[in-house]
Amino acid sequence: MGHGSGGTSFAPQMSFNEGKTPVDPKQVMVERDGAVMILTLNNPSSRNSLTSELRDELGHAVREASTDRSVRSVLLAAAGPSFCAGGDFKMLEVASDPWAVHRRFAGLKDWLFPLISLNKPMVVAVNGHAAGGGMGLSLCGDVVFASEDAKFMAAFFRLGAVPDIGMMYHLPRLIGLARAKTFLFGNQTWTAQEAFANGLVTRVCSSDKLKEEALGEARRLADGPSEVMGLAKQLMARTFETGMHDMFAFEGLGQALAMSSSEFKEGLRAAVEKRPANFAAPTSQK
C-alpha cells in the first residue's frame, strides 16, 4: 500500500539501455532512450516498496522529465520480480502516529501529484505484483502494459487501512464505482488478463517482451505531438468534476493554444504535403 502495503521480467541486472551509465543508480534509475526518459524502480530486495528514498528520487526524476523539453515521453518500469509492493512495512512499524502519517501524505505533492499531472505522455510497464500503493502507482500512467504474470491487488483492508496513492481517485474513474468497491472491499487480486478485461491495462505482453513492447509504445508517443498530448492530459483530468459547458470552454482554449504550437504547424504542413510529420524537430528548435 502507498504508505501502507504491499513474474519474471525486469531482472535486477537488466537495464533498458544495457551498457549505459544511469543518471541515478539508487532506488530509481534514470536513463534515456532518445526522447524517452526511462524511470526504473530499483530496490528489488524490498519489492520496490515506497520507501522515503524511492519517493524522493522518483519526485526528483519526474521534475526533471517535466522541465526537460528534450524528454517527450516517460516510461515507468521496475527491476526485479515485482513492480511495487506498496508501503514500506519497516517504516510503518515505527511511523504510524498521526503526525508522521500526515507528513507523508503532505509529501505527495512532491512526487505523486507531479507524476499524475506530468505534462507529457507516460507508459507504465507492470511486471509481477503491483500491490496496494504499488497498484495505485501503476494507475498513474496514460498507457499501462502488463506482463502476463502481473498481479494487481488492493490489500489495504487486509491491514485495516484506507486505500491510498490515488486508488480511490483513479480506480472508480477507470472501472466504475460499483466495480471499484467490489474489488477493494473484496480484497481481490486480478491477473493481468482480468485487469485488461476490466479496463486497467492497455496491453498484456509475454514476460520476455514487456520491456520491448512498452519501450516501443513510449517511443511512438515521443514521436507524436508530445506537448499537445500533455495539454490534452491536463484537460481530460478535469472532465469528471467539470460541467459540459465548462469542458467545451476548456476545449476551445486548449485548441487555441494547440493550434498556435509548432507541433500543429508541422502536423498540418505534413498532412498537406502528404508526408509523415516530424513533431520532435520544431519542438527541439525552441
PDB file of N, CA and C in Angstrom, residues 69 72 119 224-232 252-270 275 277-286:
ATOM      1  N   ARG A  69      12.742  19.750 -22.038  1.00  0.00           N
ATOM      2  CA  ARG A  69      11.910  19.707 -23.237  1.00  0.00           C
ATOM      3  C   ARG A  69      12.399  18.688 -24.252  1.00  0.00           C
ATOM      4  N   ARG A  72      10.225  13.674 -24.348  1.00  0.00           N
ATOM      5  CA  ARG A  72       8.914  13.774 -24.989  1.00  0.00           C
ATOM      6  C   ARG A  72       7.943  12.688 -24.513  1.00  0.00           C
ATOM      7  N   ASN A 119       3.310  16.635 -17.759  1.00  0.00           N
ATOM      8  CA  ASN A 119       2.845  17.323 -18.959  1.00  0.00           C
ATOM      9  C   ASN A 119       3.317  16.674 -20.262  1.00  0.00           C
ATOM     10  N   GLY A 224       5.130  11.503 -31.441  1.00  0.00           N
ATOM     11  CA  GLY A 224       3.896  12.239 -31.694  1.00  0.00           C
ATOM     12  C   GLY A 224       3.977  13.666 -31.177  1.00  0.00           C
ATOM     13  N   PRO A 225       2.857  14.395 -31.227  1.00  0.00           N
ATOM     14  CA  PRO A 225       2.834  15.771 -30.718  1.00  0.00           C
ATOM     15  C   PRO A 225       2.800  15.780 -29.186  1.00  0.00           C
ATOM     16  N   SER A 226       3.933  15.553 -28.591  1.00  0.00           N
ATOM     17  CA  SER A 226       4.031  15.308 -27.155  1.00  0.00           C
ATOM     18  C   SER A 226       3.483  16.461 -26.317  1.00  0.00           C
ATOM     19  N   GLU A 227       3.817  17.675 -26.695  1.00  0.00           N
ATOM     20  CA  GLU A 227       3.361  18.822 -25.905  1.00  0.00           C
ATOM     21  C   GLU A 227       1.847  18.984 -25.993  1.00  0.00           C
ATOM     22  N   VAL A 228       1.291  18.764 -27.161  1.00  0.00           N
ATOM     23  CA  VAL A 228      -0.161  18.869 -27.317  1.00  0.00           C
ATOM     24  C   VAL A 228      -0.852  17.725 -26.573  1.00  0.00           C
ATOM     25  N   MET A 229      -0.274  16.523 -26.590  1.00  0.00           N
ATOM     26  CA  MET A 229      -0.842  15.428 -25.814  1.00  0.00           C
ATOM     27  C   MET A 229      -0.790  15.749 -24.327  1.00  0.00           C
ATOM     28  N   GLY A 230       0.277  16.388 -23.884  1.00  0.00           N
ATOM     29  CA  GLY A 230       0.368  16.802 -22.488  1.00  0.00           C
ATOM     30  C   GLY A 230      -0.721  17.790 -22.130  1.00  0.00           C
ATOM     31  N   LEU A 231      -1.016  18.713 -23.044  1.00  0.00           N
ATOM     32  CA  LEU A 231      -2.100  19.667 -22.820  1.00  0.00           C
ATOM     33  C   LEU A 231      -3.438  18.939 -22.741  1.00  0.00           C
ATOM     34  N   ALA A 232      -3.666  17.987 -23.641  1.00  0.00           N
ATOM     35  CA  ALA A 232      -4.912  17.221 -23.621  1.00  0.00           C
ATOM     36  C   ALA A 232      -5.053  16.448 -22.310  1.00  0.00           C
ATOM     37  N   GLY A 252     -11.999  24.696 -26.137  1.00  0.00           N
ATOM     38  CA  GLY A 252     -11.724  25.795 -27.057  1.00  0.00           C
ATOM     39  C   GLY A 252     -10.432  26.521 -26.727  1.00  0.00           C
ATOM     40  N   LEU A 253     -10.208  26.773 -25.431  1.00  0.00           N
ATOM     41  CA  LEU A 253      -8.960  27.430 -25.037  1.00  0.00           C
ATOM     42  C   LEU A 253      -7.763  26.545 -25.334  1.00  0.00           C
ATOM     43  N   GLY A 254      -7.917  25.233 -25.058  1.00  0.00           N
ATOM     44  CA  GLY A 254      -6.825  24.314 -25.354  1.00  0.00           C
ATOM     45  C   GLY A 254      -6.519  24.249 -26.839  1.00  0.00           C
ATOM     46  N   GLN A 255      -7.565  24.248 -27.651  1.00  0.00           N
ATOM     47  CA  GLN A 255      -7.342  24.175 -29.093  1.00  0.00           C
ATOM     48  C   GLN A 255      -6.675  25.443 -29.617  1.00  0.00           C
ATOM     49  N   ALA A 256      -7.059  26.588 -29.062  1.00  0.00           N
ATOM     50  CA  ALA A 256      -6.411  27.834 -29.470  1.00  0.00           C
ATOM     51  C   ALA A 256      -4.914  27.781 -29.184  1.00  0.00           C
ATOM     52  N   LEU A 257      -4.562  27.219 -28.031  1.00  0.00           N
ATOM     53  CA  LEU A 257      -3.152  27.087 -27.691  1.00  0.00           C
ATOM     54  C   LEU A 257      -2.475  26.055 -28.577  1.00  0.00           C
ATOM     55  N   ALA A 258      -3.128  24.899 -28.783  1.00  0.00           N
ATOM     56  CA  ALA A 258      -2.535  23.830 -29.588  1.00  0.00           C
ATOM     57  C   ALA A 258      -2.274  24.302 -31.012  1.00  0.00           C
ATOM     58  N   MET A 259      -3.236  25.018 -31.595  1.00  0.00           N
ATOM     59  CA  MET A 259      -3.090  25.413 -32.999  1.00  0.00           C
ATOM     60  C   MET A 259      -2.097  26.550 -33.198  1.00  0.00           C
ATOM     61  N   SER A 260      -1.612  27.115 -32.096  1.00  0.00           N
ATOM     62  CA  SER A 260      -0.544  28.108 -32.196  1.00  0.00           C
ATOM     63  C   SER A 260       0.832  27.473 -32.015  1.00  0.00           C
ATOM     64  N   SER A 261       0.848  26.150 -31.783  1.00  0.00           N
ATOM     65  CA  SER A 261       2.111  25.480 -31.481  1.00  0.00           C
ATOM     66  C   SER A 261       2.849  25.063 -32.742  1.00  0.00           C
ATOM     67  N   SER A 262       4.143  24.873 -32.596  1.00  0.00           N
ATOM     68  CA  SER A 262       4.949  24.385 -33.716  1.00  0.00           C
ATOM     69  C   SER A 262       4.561  22.961 -34.090  1.00  0.00           C
ATOM     70  N   GLU A 263       4.064  22.194 -33.116  1.00  0.00           N
ATOM     71  CA  GLU A 263       3.646  20.822 -33.413  1.00  0.00           C
ATOM     72  C   GLU A 263       2.450  20.816 -34.359  1.00  0.00           C
ATOM     73  N   PHE A 264       1.471  21.682 -34.109  1.00  0.00           N
ATOM     74  CA  PHE A 264       0.326  21.752 -35.015  1.00  0.00           C
ATOM     75  C   PHE A 264       0.759  22.216 -36.400  1.00  0.00           C
ATOM     76  N   LYS A 265       1.601  23.232 -36.448  1.00  0.00           N
ATOM     77  CA  LYS A 265       2.055  23.745 -37.748  1.00  0.00           C
ATOM     78  C   LYS A 265       2.756  22.646 -38.540  1.00  0.00           C
ATOM     79  N   GLU A 266       3.592  21.850 -37.856  1.00  0.00           N
ATOM     80  CA  GLU A 266       4.273  20.749 -38.530  1.00  0.00           C
ATOM     81  C   GLU A 266       3.285  19.666 -38.944  1.00  0.00           C
ATOM     82  N   GLY A 267       2.336  19.336 -38.078  1.00  0.00           N
ATOM     83  CA  GLY A 267       1.355  18.304 -38.408  1.00  0.00           C
ATOM     84  C   GLY A 267       0.498  18.695 -39.595  1.00  0.00           C
ATOM     85  N   LEU A 268       0.053  19.946 -39.631  1.00  0.00           N
ATOM     86  CA  LEU A 268      -0.764  20.405 -40.746  1.00  0.00           C
ATOM     87  C   LEU A 268       0.038  20.435 -42.039  1.00  0.00           C
ATOM     88  N   ARG A 269       1.271  20.951 -41.948  1.00  0.00           N
ATOM     89  CA  ARG A 269       2.126  21.008 -43.139  1.00  0.00           C
ATOM     90  C   ARG A 269       2.379  19.607 -43.686  1.00  0.00           C
ATOM     91  N   ALA A 270       2.637  18.661 -42.787  1.00  0.00           N
ATOM     92  CA  ALA A 270       2.898  17.285 -43.216  1.00  0.00           C
ATOM     93  C   ALA A 270       1.667  16.671 -43.872  1.00  0.00           C
ATOM     94  N   ARG A 275       3.150  13.656 -46.160  1.00  0.00           N
ATOM     95  CA  ARG A 275       4.360  13.023 -45.631  1.00  0.00           C
ATOM     96  C   ARG A 275       4.190  12.815 -44.142  1.00  0.00           C
ATOM     97  N   ALA A 277       4.689  13.372 -40.288  1.00  0.00           N
ATOM     98  CA  ALA A 277       5.061  14.561 -39.517  1.00  0.00           C
ATOM     99  C   ALA A 277       6.273  14.261 -38.644  1.00  0.00           C
ATOM    100  N   ASN A 278       7.130  15.259 -38.508  1.00  0.00           N
ATOM    101  CA  ASN A 278       8.280  15.173 -37.604  1.00  0.00           C
ATOM    102  C   ASN A 278       8.028  16.153 -36.464  1.00  0.00           C
ATOM    103  N   PHE A 279       7.246  15.708 -35.478  1.00  0.00           N
ATOM    104  CA  PHE A 279       6.836  16.611 -34.409  1.00  0.00           C
ATOM    105  C   PHE A 279       7.995  17.030 -33.523  1.00  0.00           C
ATOM    106  N   ALA A 280       8.994  16.174 -33.377  1.00  0.00           N
ATOM    107  CA  ALA A 280      10.094  16.495 -32.456  1.00  0.00           C
ATOM    108  C   ALA A 280      10.961  17.613 -32.984  1.00  0.00           C
ATOM    109  N   ALA A 281      11.110  17.723 -34.296  1.00  0.00           N
ATOM    110  CA  ALA A 281      12.050  18.698 -34.873  1.00  0.00           C
ATOM    111  C   ALA A 281      11.702  20.134 -34.498  1.00  0.00           C
ATOM    112  N   PRO A 282      10.463  20.616 -34.709  1.00  0.00           N
ATOM    113  CA  PRO A 282      10.182  22.005 -34.349  1.00  0.00           C
ATOM    114  C   PRO A 282      10.267  22.267 -32.855  1.00  0.00           C
ATOM    115  N   THR A 283       9.911  21.285 -32.041  1.00  0.00           N
ATOM    116  CA  THR A 283       9.989  21.454 -30.596  1.00  0.00           C
ATOM    117  C   THR A 283      11.437  21.626 -30.156  1.00  0.00           C
ATOM    118  N   SER A 284      12.341  20.843 -30.750  1.00  0.00           N
ATOM    119  CA  SER A 284      13.745  20.905 -30.349  1.00  0.00           C
ATOM    120  C   SER A 284      14.405  22.205 -30.746  1.00  0.00           C
ATOM    121  N   GLN A 285      13.772  22.941 -31.672  1.00  0.00           N
ATOM    122  CA  GLN A 285      14.365  24.209 -32.130  1.00  0.00           C
ATOM    123  C   GLN A 285      14.003  25.381 -31.242  1.00  0.00           C
ATOM    124  N   LYS A 286      13.041  25.185 -30.310  1.00  0.00           N
ATOM    125  CA  LYS A 286      12.620  26.288 -29.446  1.00  0.00           C
ATOM    126  C   LYS A 286      13.634  26.559 -28.353  1.00  0.00           C
TER     127      LYS A 286
END
